[in-house]
Amino acid sequence: MTLRIGLIGASRIATTAIIAPAAGRSDVQVTAVAARDPERARAYAATHGVPHVAADYASLIARDDVDLVYVGLPPAGHAAWTIAALEAGKPVLCEKPFARDAAEAQAMVEAAGRTGQVLIEAFHYRFHAVMDRALALVRSGALGALQRAHAVFQVPIPKDIDDLRWRADQAGGALMDLGCYPLHILRTLIGAEPEVLSAQGVFDNGVDAAMSASLAFPGGVEAQISCSMIPDAPGAVAVLEGSEGRLEIINFIAPQIGCRVTATIRGETQVLPTDGPTTYEAQLDHVLDVLAGRAAQITGGADAIANMAAIDAIYRAAGRP
């Protein structure tokens, strides 16, 4: 059986997250796309070989040849169109960050429960084998009692009012676009929810160009996260330290383009393997497994609500305008 995917939003991320991994499979087909500008949708479809262009988002959701809706809009549009697709009887893969805030995330998750449809958050890094191995190491107790952690994701993003990441009305900002990753990986690896102790942001017209936060996890684990759209150089690192050892993941976001994972346990350092399919291929594998009943989903639901709640708390602590 072929899974037919409809794209809400003629986005750049959809080409990487959906179109590219689908192209290498016989059991997945991207059948339709819709955009606010129909001309843009037609050009996008022609460029990427998508056979159909829907007149608008509602029309795409209603199509009989769409089995799964991928919501690749700016965060401001996630809740409305995710809920609309769920209520139309379609499962949804929604891009990160899940929503504008925890209240929207809660409404989305409730809609999935009410309709009985699958709703997965597209935290692509989470599905890679690197994360499976890191989680197994932490859960084995090899690091001992966790004590400290930090994670960072920074990418220079030129300021452009047409770029959603620099637009407050589209729920842009460094924390939403980049910082959601370091927050999510620490929550995932530590396996608990943090208290936000403090946060500092660099704001530009209501958008955080950079953000850092100090967190406290249960059991006395001290943690820091940071993100920036205005750094001197890109970087993505996550580190956990325990009473018996230390785990470091360099480029946890996309191991397929270069990654190094080292674990130092009682003074002995080992390099963990980083092989596996791309994060996006692994994500699509997971979606298919969940829809077929072969696996339980590992993003979305309570996890998505909790990540947005922590983001809300960081913004409050930073005094976002």
PDB file of C-alpha atoms in Angstrom, residues 44-303:
ATOM      1  CA  TYR A  44       6.833  24.360  -6.690  1.00  0.00           C
ATOM      2  CA  ALA A  45       4.927  21.369  -8.050  1.00  0.00           C
ATOM      3  CA  ALA A  46       6.630  21.691 -11.433  1.00  0.00           C
ATOM      4  CA  THR A  47      10.079  21.959  -9.861  1.00  0.00           C
ATOM      5  CA  HIS A  48       9.651  19.019  -7.497  1.00  0.00           C
ATOM      6  CA  GLY A  49       7.468  16.711  -9.573  1.00  0.00           C
ATOM      7  CA  VAL A  50       4.338  16.946  -7.414  1.00  0.00           C
ATOM      8  CA  PRO A  51       1.459  15.858  -9.655  1.00  0.00           C
ATOM      9  CA  HIS A  52      -1.388  17.976  -8.245  1.00  0.00           C
ATOM     10  CA  VAL A  53      -1.868  21.512  -6.966  1.00  0.00           C
ATOM     11  CA  ALA A  54      -4.768  22.170  -4.610  1.00  0.00           C
ATOM     12  CA  ALA A  55      -6.585  25.497  -4.774  1.00  0.00           C
ATOM     13  CA  ASP A  56      -6.043  26.115  -1.056  1.00  0.00           C
ATOM     14  CA  TYR A  57      -5.229  24.342   2.198  1.00  0.00           C
ATOM     15  CA  ALA A  58      -8.805  23.211   2.808  1.00  0.00           C
ATOM     16  CA  SER A  59      -9.002  21.734  -0.682  1.00  0.00           C
ATOM     17  CA  LEU A  60      -5.777  19.799  -0.123  1.00  0.00           C
ATOM     18  CA  ILE A  61      -7.057  18.345   3.136  1.00  0.00           C
ATOM     19  CA  ALA A  62     -10.257  17.215   1.400  1.00  0.00           C
ATOM     20  CA  ARG A  63      -8.534  15.388  -1.463  1.00  0.00           C
ATOM     21  CA  ASP A  64      -9.201  11.664  -1.773  1.00  0.00           C
ATOM     22  CA  ASP A  65      -5.612  11.062  -2.905  1.00  0.00           C
ATOM     23  CA  VAL A  66      -4.115  12.455   0.330  1.00  0.00           C
ATOM     24  CA  ASP A  67      -3.679   9.940   3.162  1.00  0.00           C
ATOM     25  CA  LEU A  68      -1.357  12.028   5.352  1.00  0.00           C
ATOM     26  CA  VAL A  69      -1.093  15.798   5.662  1.00  0.00           C
ATOM     27  CA  TYR A  70       2.339  17.358   6.211  1.00  0.00           C
ATOM     28  CA  VAL A  71       2.068  20.814   7.777  1.00  0.00           C
ATOM     29  CA  GLY A  72       5.175  22.744   6.838  1.00  0.00           C
ATOM     30  CA  LEU A  73       3.832  26.233   7.501  1.00  0.00           C
ATOM     31  CA  PRO A  74       5.318  28.865   9.812  1.00  0.00           C
ATOM     32  CA  PRO A  75       4.450  28.034  13.428  1.00  0.00           C
ATOM     33  CA  ALA A  76       1.604  30.556  13.467  1.00  0.00           C
ATOM     34  CA  GLY A  77      -0.334  28.328  11.073  1.00  0.00           C
ATOM     35  CA  HIS A  78       0.338  24.947  12.668  1.00  0.00           C
ATOM     36  CA  ALA A  79      -2.599  24.682  15.065  1.00  0.00           C
ATOM     37  CA  ALA A  80      -5.400  25.764  12.750  1.00  0.00           C
ATOM     38  CA  TRP A  81      -4.455  23.565   9.812  1.00  0.00           C
ATOM     39  CA  THR A  82      -3.350  20.587  11.878  1.00  0.00           C
ATOM     40  CA  ILE A  83      -6.704  20.565  13.657  1.00  0.00           C
ATOM     41  CA  ALA A  84      -8.550  21.010  10.353  1.00  0.00           C
ATOM     42  CA  ALA A  85      -6.749  17.997   8.854  1.00  0.00           C
ATOM     43  CA  LEU A  86      -7.359  15.838  11.917  1.00  0.00           C
ATOM     44  CA  GLU A  87     -11.046  16.712  11.914  1.00  0.00           C
ATOM     45  CA  ALA A  88     -11.190  15.758   8.226  1.00  0.00           C
ATOM     46  CA  GLY A  89      -9.967  12.283   9.197  1.00  0.00           C
ATOM     47  CA  LYS A  90      -6.357  12.703   8.088  1.00  0.00           C
ATOM     48  CA  PRO A  91      -3.268  11.897  10.180  1.00  0.00           C
ATOM     49  CA  VAL A  92      -0.726  14.724  10.379  1.00  0.00           C
ATOM     50  CA  LEU A  93       3.031  15.149  10.485  1.00  0.00           C
ATOM     51  CA  CYS A  94       3.495  18.693  11.817  1.00  0.00           C
ATOM     52  CA  GLU A  95       6.777  20.549  11.651  1.00  0.00           C
ATOM     53  CA  LYS A  96       8.564  21.761  14.761  1.00  0.00           C
ATOM     54  CA  PRO A  97       8.076  23.882  16.746  1.00  0.00           C
ATOM     55  CA  PHE A  98       4.697  22.222  17.274  1.00  0.00           C
ATOM     56  CA  ALA A  99       2.683  25.402  17.837  1.00  0.00           C
ATOM     57  CA  ARG A 100       2.908  29.004  18.984  1.00  0.00           C
ATOM     58  CA  ASP A 101       2.491  28.031  22.627  1.00  0.00           C
ATOM     59  CA  ALA A 102       1.431  25.259  24.977  1.00  0.00           C
ATOM     60  CA  ALA A 103      -2.254  26.188  24.778  1.00  0.00           C
ATOM     61  CA  GLU A 104      -2.269  25.625  21.019  1.00  0.00           C
ATOM     62  CA  ALA A 105      -0.291  22.408  21.458  1.00  0.00           C
ATOM     63  CA  GLN A 106      -2.880  21.176  23.955  1.00  0.00           C
ATOM     64  CA  ALA A 107      -5.706  21.935  21.515  1.00  0.00           C
ATOM     65  CA  MET A 108      -3.913  20.049  18.740  1.00  0.00           C
ATOM     66  CA  VAL A 109      -3.294  16.982  20.897  1.00  0.00           C
ATOM     67  CA  GLU A 110      -6.899  17.025  22.097  1.00  0.00           C
ATOM     68  CA  ALA A 111      -8.062  17.131  18.471  1.00  0.00           C
ATOM     69  CA  ALA A 112      -5.940  14.067  17.692  1.00  0.00           C
ATOM     70  CA  GLY A 113      -7.455  12.229  20.637  1.00  0.00           C
ATOM     71  CA  ARG A 114     -10.983  13.284  19.759  1.00  0.00           C
ATOM     72  CA  THR A 115     -10.674  12.201  16.134  1.00  0.00           C
ATOM     73  CA  GLY A 116      -8.561   9.104  16.745  1.00  0.00           C
ATOM     74  CA  GLN A 117      -5.971  10.315  14.247  1.00  0.00           C
ATOM     75  CA  VAL A 118      -2.177  10.176  14.500  1.00  0.00           C
ATOM     76  CA  LEU A 119      -0.380  13.483  15.096  1.00  0.00           C
ATOM     77  CA  ILE A 120       3.432  13.382  15.053  1.00  0.00           C
ATOM     78  CA  GLU A 121       5.831  16.290  15.584  1.00  0.00           C
ATOM     79  CA  ALA A 122       8.587  16.378  12.962  1.00  0.00           C
ATOM     80  CA  PHE A 123      11.606  16.491  15.290  1.00  0.00           C
ATOM     81  CA  HIS A 124      13.616  14.656  12.648  1.00  0.00           C
ATOM     82  CA  TYR A 125      16.824  14.359  14.748  1.00  0.00           C
ATOM     83  CA  ARG A 126      14.941  12.263  17.306  1.00  0.00           C
ATOM     84  CA  PHE A 127      14.490   9.349  14.906  1.00  0.00           C
ATOM     85  CA  HIS A 128      18.151   8.842  14.015  1.00  0.00           C
ATOM     86  CA  ALA A 129      20.098   5.859  15.338  1.00  0.00           C
ATOM     87  CA  VAL A 130      22.459   8.283  17.124  1.00  0.00           C
ATOM     88  CA  MET A 131      19.629   9.218  19.479  1.00  0.00           C
ATOM     89  CA  ASP A 132      18.674   5.573  19.999  1.00  0.00           C
ATOM     90  CA  ARG A 133      22.254   4.792  21.031  1.00  0.00           C
ATOM     91  CA  ALA A 134      22.558   7.867  23.243  1.00  0.00           C
ATOM     92  CA  LEU A 135      19.301   7.061  25.005  1.00  0.00           C
ATOM     93  CA  ALA A 136      20.352   3.459  25.541  1.00  0.00           C
ATOM     94  CA  LEU A 137      23.624   4.616  27.094  1.00  0.00           C
ATOM     95  CA  VAL A 138      21.951   7.085  29.452  1.00  0.00           C
ATOM     96  CA  ARG A 139      19.231   4.637  30.463  1.00  0.00           C
ATOM     97  CA  SER A 140      21.803   1.921  31.137  1.00  0.00           C
ATOM     98  CA  GLY A 141      23.099   4.004  34.032  1.00  0.00           C
ATOM     99  CA  ALA A 142      26.631   4.039  32.617  1.00  0.00           C
ATOM    100  CA  LEU A 143      26.954   7.790  33.241  1.00  0.00           C
ATOM    101  CA  GLY A 144      25.939   7.328  36.870  1.00  0.00           C
ATOM    102  CA  ALA A 145      23.738   9.910  38.533  1.00  0.00           C
ATOM    103  CA  LEU A 146      23.220  12.789  36.090  1.00  0.00           C
ATOM    104  CA  GLN A 147      24.583  16.082  37.376  1.00  0.00           C
ATOM    105  CA  ARG A 148      24.958  18.607  34.564  1.00  0.00           C
ATOM    106  CA  ALA A 149      23.921  19.073  30.946  1.00  0.00           C
ATOM    107  CA  HIS A 150      24.068  21.659  28.221  1.00  0.00           C
ATOM    108  CA  ALA A 151      23.017  21.920  24.609  1.00  0.00           C
ATOM    109  CA  VAL A 152      23.381  24.549  21.911  1.00  0.00           C
ATOM    110  CA  PHE A 153      22.136  25.075  18.362  1.00  0.00           C
ATOM    111  CA  GLN A 154      23.244  28.182  16.513  1.00  0.00           C
ATOM    112  CA  VAL A 155      23.055  29.055  12.838  1.00  0.00           C
ATOM    113  CA  PRO A 156      23.737  32.448  11.193  1.00  0.00           C
ATOM    114  CA  ILE A 157      20.431  33.484   9.604  1.00  0.00           C
ATOM    115  CA  PRO A 158      20.593  36.786   7.686  1.00  0.00           C
ATOM    116  CA  LYS A 159      17.935  39.213   8.825  1.00  0.00           C
ATOM    117  CA  ASP A 160      15.127  39.281   6.275  1.00  0.00           C
ATOM    118  CA  ILE A 161      11.586  40.442   6.980  1.00  0.00           C
ATOM    119  CA  ASP A 162      10.330  37.844   4.484  1.00  0.00           C
ATOM    120  CA  ASP A 163      11.996  35.051   6.467  1.00  0.00           C
ATOM    121  CA  LEU A 164       9.493  33.614   8.939  1.00  0.00           C
ATOM    122  CA  ARG A 165      12.260  33.202  11.530  1.00  0.00           C
ATOM    123  CA  TRP A 166      12.598  36.982  11.757  1.00  0.00           C
ATOM    124  CA  ARG A 167       8.848  37.640  11.954  1.00  0.00           C
ATOM    125  CA  ALA A 168       7.087  37.886  15.304  1.00  0.00           C
ATOM    126  CA  ASP A 169       3.658  37.566  13.649  1.00  0.00           C
ATOM    127  CA  GLN A 170       4.650  34.133  12.317  1.00  0.00           C
ATOM    128  CA  ALA A 171       6.013  32.976  15.706  1.00  0.00           C
ATOM    129  CA  GLY A 172       9.597  33.229  14.547  1.00  0.00           C
ATOM    130  CA  GLY A 173      12.662  33.631  16.722  1.00  0.00           C
ATOM    131  CA  ALA A 174      15.786  31.735  17.678  1.00  0.00           C
ATOM    132  CA  LEU A 175      14.138  29.802  20.511  1.00  0.00           C
ATOM    133  CA  MET A 176      11.228  28.640  18.378  1.00  0.00           C
ATOM    134  CA  ASP A 177      13.244  27.698  15.298  1.00  0.00           C
ATOM    135  CA  LEU A 178      16.560  26.577  16.817  1.00  0.00           C
ATOM    136  CA  GLY A 179      16.273  26.427  20.588  1.00  0.00           C
ATOM    137  CA  CYS A 180      13.412  23.952  20.513  1.00  0.00           C
ATOM    138  CA  TYR A 181      16.050  21.320  19.563  1.00  0.00           C
ATOM    139  CA  PRO A 182      18.476  21.685  22.496  1.00  0.00           C
ATOM    140  CA  LEU A 183      15.505  21.912  24.847  1.00  0.00           C
ATOM    141  CA  HIS A 184      13.988  18.756  23.370  1.00  0.00           C
ATOM    142  CA  ILE A 185      17.179  16.707  23.407  1.00  0.00           C
ATOM    143  CA  LEU A 186      17.873  17.482  27.070  1.00  0.00           C
ATOM    144  CA  ARG A 187      14.283  16.694  28.049  1.00  0.00           C
ATOM    145  CA  THR A 188      14.513  13.450  26.081  1.00  0.00           C
ATOM    146  CA  LEU A 189      17.882  12.254  27.365  1.00  0.00           C
ATOM    147  CA  ILE A 190      17.278  13.270  30.972  1.00  0.00           C
ATOM    148  CA  GLY A 191      13.746  11.919  30.799  1.00  0.00           C
ATOM    149  CA  ALA A 192      12.131  14.646  32.882  1.00  0.00           C
ATOM    150  CA  GLU A 193      10.677  18.146  32.702  1.00  0.00           C
ATOM    151  CA  PRO A 194      12.740  21.206  33.657  1.00  0.00           C
ATOM    152  CA  GLU A 195      12.111  24.208  35.822  1.00  0.00           C
ATOM    153  CA  VAL A 196      13.261  27.412  34.127  1.00  0.00           C
ATOM    154  CA  LEU A 197      15.503  29.295  36.556  1.00  0.00           C
ATOM    155  CA  SER A 198      16.459  32.236  34.337  1.00  0.00           C
ATOM    156  CA  ALA A 199      16.687  33.272  30.713  1.00  0.00           C
ATOM    157  CA  GLN A 200      18.288  36.047  28.684  1.00  0.00           C
ATOM    158  CA  GLY A 201      17.382  37.046  25.154  1.00  0.00           C
ATOM    159  CA  VAL A 202      18.644  39.415  22.486  1.00  0.00           C
ATOM    160  CA  PHE A 203      15.502  40.893  20.946  1.00  0.00           C
ATOM    161  CA  ASP A 204      15.016  42.641  17.605  1.00  0.00           C
ATOM    162  CA  ASN A 205      11.537  44.018  16.845  1.00  0.00           C
ATOM    163  CA  GLY A 206       9.894  41.456  19.091  1.00  0.00           C
ATOM    164  CA  VAL A 207      11.917  38.532  17.747  1.00  0.00           C
ATOM    165  CA  ASP A 208      14.599  36.834  19.800  1.00  0.00           C
ATOM    166  CA  ALA A 209      17.765  36.773  17.722  1.00  0.00           C
ATOM    167  CA  ALA A 210      19.464  34.780  20.491  1.00  0.00           C
ATOM    168  CA  MET A 211      18.360  33.109  23.707  1.00  0.00           C
ATOM    169  CA  SER A 212      19.959  31.303  26.613  1.00  0.00           C
ATOM    170  CA  ALA A 213      18.346  29.709  29.653  1.00  0.00           C
ATOM    171  CA  SER A 214      19.332  27.994  32.882  1.00  0.00           C
ATOM    172  CA  LEU A 215      17.222  24.982  33.802  1.00  0.00           C
ATOM    173  CA  ALA A 216      16.879  22.639  36.769  1.00  0.00           C
ATOM    174  CA  PHE A 217      15.783  19.058  36.209  1.00  0.00           C
ATOM    175  CA  PRO A 218      14.566  16.722  38.952  1.00  0.00           C
ATOM    176  CA  GLY A 219      17.333  14.983  40.896  1.00  0.00           C
ATOM    177  CA  GLY A 220      19.499  18.088  41.032  1.00  0.00           C
ATOM    178  CA  VAL A 221      20.531  18.126  37.360  1.00  0.00           C
ATOM    179  CA  GLU A 222      21.704  21.610  36.351  1.00  0.00           C
ATOM    180  CA  ALA A 223      21.344  22.453  32.665  1.00  0.00           C
ATOM    181  CA  GLN A 224      21.800  25.256  30.163  1.00  0.00           C
ATOM    182  CA  ILE A 225      20.545  25.697  26.640  1.00  0.00           C
ATOM    183  CA  SER A 226      21.405  28.371  24.107  1.00  0.00           C
ATOM    184  CA  CYS A 227      20.517  29.245  20.536  1.00  0.00           C
ATOM    185  CA  SER A 228      21.300  32.060  18.157  1.00  0.00           C
ATOM    186  CA  MET A 229      20.517  33.341  14.685  1.00  0.00           C
ATOM    187  CA  ILE A 230      23.440  35.794  14.956  1.00  0.00           C
ATOM    188  CA  PRO A 231      26.452  33.675  15.992  1.00  0.00           C
ATOM    189  CA  ASP A 232      29.958  33.934  14.632  1.00  0.00           C
ATOM    190  CA  ALA A 233      29.769  30.308  13.466  1.00  0.00           C
ATOM    191  CA  PRO A 234      27.242  27.476  13.344  1.00  0.00           C
ATOM    192  CA  GLY A 235      27.208  24.700  15.897  1.00  0.00           C
ATOM    193  CA  ALA A 236      25.057  22.009  17.489  1.00  0.00           C
ATOM    194  CA  VAL A 237      26.303  20.165  20.575  1.00  0.00           C
ATOM    195  CA  ALA A 238      24.667  18.295  23.442  1.00  0.00           C
ATOM    196  CA  VAL A 239      26.544  17.172  26.573  1.00  0.00           C
ATOM    197  CA  LEU A 240      25.450  15.163  29.602  1.00  0.00           C
ATOM    198  CA  GLU A 241      27.684  14.694  32.647  1.00  0.00           C
ATOM    199  CA  GLY A 242      27.144  12.196  35.429  1.00  0.00           C
ATOM    200  CA  SER A 243      28.942  10.869  38.465  1.00  0.00           C
ATOM    201  CA  GLU A 244      30.560   8.120  36.365  1.00  0.00           C
ATOM    202  CA  GLY A 245      30.984   9.656  32.924  1.00  0.00           C
ATOM    203  CA  ARG A 246      30.270  12.131  30.172  1.00  0.00           C
ATOM    204  CA  LEU A 247      28.405  11.921  26.862  1.00  0.00           C
ATOM    205  CA  GLU A 248      29.022  14.434  24.060  1.00  0.00           C
ATOM    206  CA  ILE A 249      27.160  14.559  20.742  1.00  0.00           C
ATOM    207  CA  ILE A 250      28.570  16.966  18.163  1.00  0.00           C
ATOM    208  CA  ASN A 251      25.945  17.784  15.519  1.00  0.00           C
ATOM    209  CA  PHE A 252      23.035  15.926  17.044  1.00  0.00           C
ATOM    210  CA  ILE A 253      20.700  17.783  14.640  1.00  0.00           C
ATOM    211  CA  ALA A 254      21.746  16.018  11.434  1.00  0.00           C
ATOM    212  CA  PRO A 255      24.247  13.173  11.976  1.00  0.00           C
ATOM    213  CA  GLN A 256      24.118  12.363   8.253  1.00  0.00           C
ATOM    214  CA  ILE A 257      26.194  15.457   7.455  1.00  0.00           C
ATOM    215  CA  GLY A 258      28.888  14.819  10.045  1.00  0.00           C
ATOM    216  CA  CYS A 259      28.629  13.807  13.673  1.00  0.00           C
ATOM    217  CA  ARG A 260      30.854  12.658  16.527  1.00  0.00           C
ATOM    218  CA  VAL A 261      29.572  10.913  19.646  1.00  0.00           C
ATOM    219  CA  THR A 262      31.964  10.200  22.499  1.00  0.00           C
ATOM    220  CA  ALA A 263      31.307   8.592  25.857  1.00  0.00           C
ATOM    221  CA  THR A 264      33.894   8.797  28.625  1.00  0.00           C
ATOM    222  CA  ILE A 265      33.083   6.314  31.372  1.00  0.00           C
ATOM    223  CA  ARG A 266      35.384   6.116  34.423  1.00  0.00           C
ATOM    224  CA  GLY A 267      38.222   7.653  32.431  1.00  0.00           C
ATOM    225  CA  GLU A 268      37.851   5.418  29.360  1.00  0.00           C
ATOM    226  CA  THR A 269      36.707   7.170  26.172  1.00  0.00           C
ATOM    227  CA  GLN A 270      34.896   5.405  23.370  1.00  0.00           C
ATOM    228  CA  VAL A 271      33.577   6.737  20.083  1.00  0.00           C
ATOM    229  CA  LEU A 272      30.041   5.578  19.385  1.00  0.00           C
ATOM    230  CA  PRO A 273      28.897   4.749  15.830  1.00  0.00           C
ATOM    231  CA  THR A 274      26.921   7.375  13.946  1.00  0.00           C
ATOM    232  CA  ASP A 275      25.786   5.339  10.943  1.00  0.00           C
ATOM    233  CA  GLY A 276      22.175   4.990   9.896  1.00  0.00           C
ATOM    234  CA  PRO A 277      19.724   6.466   7.421  1.00  0.00           C
ATOM    235  CA  THR A 278      19.316  10.234   7.312  1.00  0.00           C
ATOM    236  CA  THR A 279      17.183  11.802  10.014  1.00  0.00           C
ATOM    237  CA  TYR A 280      14.480  12.503   7.445  1.00  0.00           C
ATOM    238  CA  GLU A 281      14.502   8.962   6.090  1.00  0.00           C
ATOM    239  CA  ALA A 282      14.283   7.660   9.653  1.00  0.00           C
ATOM    240  CA  GLN A 283      11.439  10.056  10.378  1.00  0.00           C
ATOM    241  CA  LEU A 284       9.469   8.825   7.376  1.00  0.00           C
ATOM    242  CA  ASP A 285      10.150   5.219   8.420  1.00  0.00           C
ATOM    243  CA  HIS A 286       8.719   6.039  11.839  1.00  0.00           C
ATOM    244  CA  VAL A 287       5.606   7.656  10.393  1.00  0.00           C
ATOM    245  CA  LEU A 288       4.915   4.572   8.284  1.00  0.00           C
ATOM    246  CA  ASP A 289       5.509   2.256  11.246  1.00  0.00           C
ATOM    247  CA  VAL A 290       3.144   4.247  13.459  1.00  0.00           C
ATOM    248  CA  LEU A 291       0.409   4.352  10.831  1.00  0.00           C
ATOM    249  CA  ALA A 292       0.765   0.600  10.277  1.00  0.00           C
ATOM    250  CA  GLY A 293       0.581  -0.103  14.010  1.00  0.00           C
ATOM    251  CA  ARG A 294       4.145  -1.415  14.133  1.00  0.00           C
ATOM    252  CA  ALA A 295       5.401   1.264  16.534  1.00  0.00           C
ATOM    253  CA  ALA A 296       4.199   3.747  19.124  1.00  0.00           C
ATOM    254  CA  GLN A 297       4.885   7.364  18.228  1.00  0.00           C
ATOM    255  CA  ILE A 298       7.737   9.020  20.111  1.00  0.00           C
ATOM    256  CA  THR A 299       7.015  12.682  19.363  1.00  0.00           C
ATOM    257  CA  GLY A 300       3.806  14.647  19.616  1.00  0.00           C
ATOM    258  CA  GLY A 301       1.220  14.205  22.338  1.00  0.00           C
ATOM    259  CA  ALA A 302       2.295  15.029  25.887  1.00  0.00           C
ATOM    260  CA  ASP A 303       5.909  15.449  24.737  1.00  0.00           C
TER     261      ASP A 303
END
